[in-house]
Coordinates of C-alpha atoms in Angstrom, one line a residue:
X131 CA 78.7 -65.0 -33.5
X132 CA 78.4 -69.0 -34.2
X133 CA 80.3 -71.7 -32.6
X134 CA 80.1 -75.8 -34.7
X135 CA 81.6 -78.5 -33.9
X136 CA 82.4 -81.4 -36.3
X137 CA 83.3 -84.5 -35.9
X138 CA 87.7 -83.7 -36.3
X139 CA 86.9 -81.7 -33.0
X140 CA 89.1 -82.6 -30.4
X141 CA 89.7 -82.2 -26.5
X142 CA 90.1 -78.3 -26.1
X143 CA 91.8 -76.5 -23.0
X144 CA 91.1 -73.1 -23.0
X145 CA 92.4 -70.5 -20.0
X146 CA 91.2 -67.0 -20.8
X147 CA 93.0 -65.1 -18.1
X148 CA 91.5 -62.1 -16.8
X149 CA 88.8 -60.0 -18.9
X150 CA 86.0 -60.1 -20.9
X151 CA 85.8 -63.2 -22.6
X152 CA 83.1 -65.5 -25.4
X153 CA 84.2 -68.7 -25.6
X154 CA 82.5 -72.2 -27.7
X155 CA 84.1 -75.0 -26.5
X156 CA 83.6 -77.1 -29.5
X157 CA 82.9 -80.8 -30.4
X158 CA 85.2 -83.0 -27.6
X159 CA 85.3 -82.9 -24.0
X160 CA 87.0 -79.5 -23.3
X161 CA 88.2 -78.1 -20.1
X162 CA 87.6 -74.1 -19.9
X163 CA 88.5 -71.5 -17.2
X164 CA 87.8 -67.8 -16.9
X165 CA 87.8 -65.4 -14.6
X166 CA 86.4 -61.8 -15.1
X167 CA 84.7 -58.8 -12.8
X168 CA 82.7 -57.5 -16.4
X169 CA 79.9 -58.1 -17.4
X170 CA 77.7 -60.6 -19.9
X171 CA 81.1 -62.9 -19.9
X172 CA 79.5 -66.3 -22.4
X173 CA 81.0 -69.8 -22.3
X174 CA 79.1 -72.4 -24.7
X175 CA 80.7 -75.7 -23.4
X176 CA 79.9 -77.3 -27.4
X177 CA 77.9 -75.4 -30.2
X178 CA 76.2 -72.3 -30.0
X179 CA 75.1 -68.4 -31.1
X180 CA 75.6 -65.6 -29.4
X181 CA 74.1 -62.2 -30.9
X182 CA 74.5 -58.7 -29.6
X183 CA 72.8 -55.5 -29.6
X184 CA 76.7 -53.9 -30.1
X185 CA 79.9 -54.9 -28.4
X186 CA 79.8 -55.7 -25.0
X187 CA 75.5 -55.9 -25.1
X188 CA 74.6 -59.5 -25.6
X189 CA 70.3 -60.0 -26.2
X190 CA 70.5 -63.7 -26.9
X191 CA 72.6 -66.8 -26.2
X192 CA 72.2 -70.3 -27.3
X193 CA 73.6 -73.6 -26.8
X194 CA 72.7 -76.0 -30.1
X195 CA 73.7 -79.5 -30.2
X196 CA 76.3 -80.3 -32.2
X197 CA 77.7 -83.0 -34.2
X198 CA 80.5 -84.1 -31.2
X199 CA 79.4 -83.0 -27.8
X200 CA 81.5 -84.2 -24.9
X201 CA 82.0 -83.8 -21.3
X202 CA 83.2 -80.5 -20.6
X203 CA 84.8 -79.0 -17.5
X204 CA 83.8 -75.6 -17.4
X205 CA 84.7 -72.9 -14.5
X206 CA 84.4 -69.3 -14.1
X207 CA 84.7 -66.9 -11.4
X208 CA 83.6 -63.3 -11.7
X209 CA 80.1 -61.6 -12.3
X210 CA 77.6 -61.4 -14.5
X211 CA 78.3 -65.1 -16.6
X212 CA 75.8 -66.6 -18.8
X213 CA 77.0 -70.7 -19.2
X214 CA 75.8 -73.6 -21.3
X215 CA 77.3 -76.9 -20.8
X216 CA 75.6 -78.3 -24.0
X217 CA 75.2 -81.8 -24.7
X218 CA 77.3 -84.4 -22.5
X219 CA 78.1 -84.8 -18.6
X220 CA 79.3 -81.6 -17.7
X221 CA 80.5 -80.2 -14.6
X222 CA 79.8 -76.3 -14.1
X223 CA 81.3 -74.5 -11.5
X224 CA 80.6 -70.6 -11.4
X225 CA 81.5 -68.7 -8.8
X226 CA 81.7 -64.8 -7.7
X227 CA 78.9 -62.3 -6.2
X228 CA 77.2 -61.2 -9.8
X229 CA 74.4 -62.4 -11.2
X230 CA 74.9 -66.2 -12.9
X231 CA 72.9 -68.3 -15.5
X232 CA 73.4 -71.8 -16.5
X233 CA 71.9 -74.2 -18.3
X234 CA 73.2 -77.8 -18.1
X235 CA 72.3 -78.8 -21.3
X236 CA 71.3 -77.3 -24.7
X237 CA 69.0 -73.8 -23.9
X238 CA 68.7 -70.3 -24.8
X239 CA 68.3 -67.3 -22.4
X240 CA 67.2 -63.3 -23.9
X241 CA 68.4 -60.9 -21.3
X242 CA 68.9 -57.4 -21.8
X243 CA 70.9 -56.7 -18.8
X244 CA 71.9 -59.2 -16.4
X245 CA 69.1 -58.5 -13.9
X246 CA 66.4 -58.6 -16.6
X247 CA 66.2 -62.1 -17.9
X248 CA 63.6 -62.6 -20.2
X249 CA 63.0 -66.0 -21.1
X250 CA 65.0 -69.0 -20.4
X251 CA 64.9 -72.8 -21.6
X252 CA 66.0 -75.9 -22.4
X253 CA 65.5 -76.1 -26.0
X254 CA 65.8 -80.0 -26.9
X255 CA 63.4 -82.2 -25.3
X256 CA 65.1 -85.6 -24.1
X257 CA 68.8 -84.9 -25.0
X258 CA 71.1 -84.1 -22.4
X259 CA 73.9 -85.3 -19.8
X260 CA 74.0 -85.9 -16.1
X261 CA 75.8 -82.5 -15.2
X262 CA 76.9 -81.1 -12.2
X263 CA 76.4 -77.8 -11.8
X264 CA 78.0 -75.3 -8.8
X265 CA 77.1 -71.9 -8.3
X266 CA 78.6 -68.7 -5.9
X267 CA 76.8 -66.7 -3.4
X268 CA 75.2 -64.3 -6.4
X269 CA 71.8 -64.2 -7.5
X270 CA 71.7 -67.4 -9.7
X271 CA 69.1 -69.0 -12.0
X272 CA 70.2 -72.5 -13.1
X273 CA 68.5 -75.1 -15.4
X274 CA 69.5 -77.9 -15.1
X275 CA 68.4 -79.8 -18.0
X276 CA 67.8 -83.7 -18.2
X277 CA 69.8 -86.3 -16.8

């Protein structure tokens, strides 16, 4: 599953209610909610991938910088989220008891449940935002990227 932005991407606000939910934000400075108690929930702030072993199972996520990255607003509640701001001054807020991974910037994390992370990174050397990142009282692992 891709995600590009181009450079007609606009300002995006995107609510997902309650469920499961894998969201790319886009080119633009996008505001994006969710709110979910399943797991291996993915919000791409801008451009990304997301591949899966079959529905529900995600193995790899990835942020990519795109062509119009912005400042996104980006907040979920519930467990088991895996978040990438992407390019821009982001502000991250992920809250809930599960297990949460962000990466400020661009990055890429292989998991194959959320408990067994197996690599995580920030993929493009000197690009990124000043973010602000928040996280709940779960077991988190945050990168914060540059900026």
């Amino acid at each position: 599953m891709n995600g590009n932005s181009t450079t007609d991407d606009g300002a995006d606000n995107i609510d997902t209610g309650v469920g499961e939910f894998i969201v790319f934000g886009g080119g633009g400075s996008d505001d994006i909610a969710g709110e979910s108690q399943h797991s291996n929930n993915i919000v791409i702030g801008d451009s990304g991938v997301a591949n899966f072993l079959h529905i529900g199972a995600a193995v790899f996520a990835q942020a990519t910088a795109g062509v119009n990255s912005g400042d996104d607003v980006i907040s979920i509640v519930g467990n088991d989220n895996y978040v990438f701001g992407g390019l821009g001054d982001d502000d991250i807020t992920g809250l809930g008891s599960g297990h949460l991974v962000v990466v400020g910037d661009t990055g890429s994390v292989y998991y194959n449940d959320p408990e067994a992370i197996l690599v995580a990174s920030n993929d493009i050397a000197g690009a990124g935002g000043d973010d602000s990142i928040t996280t709940g009282s779960g077991p988190d692992f945050v990168i914060g990227g540059l900026g």
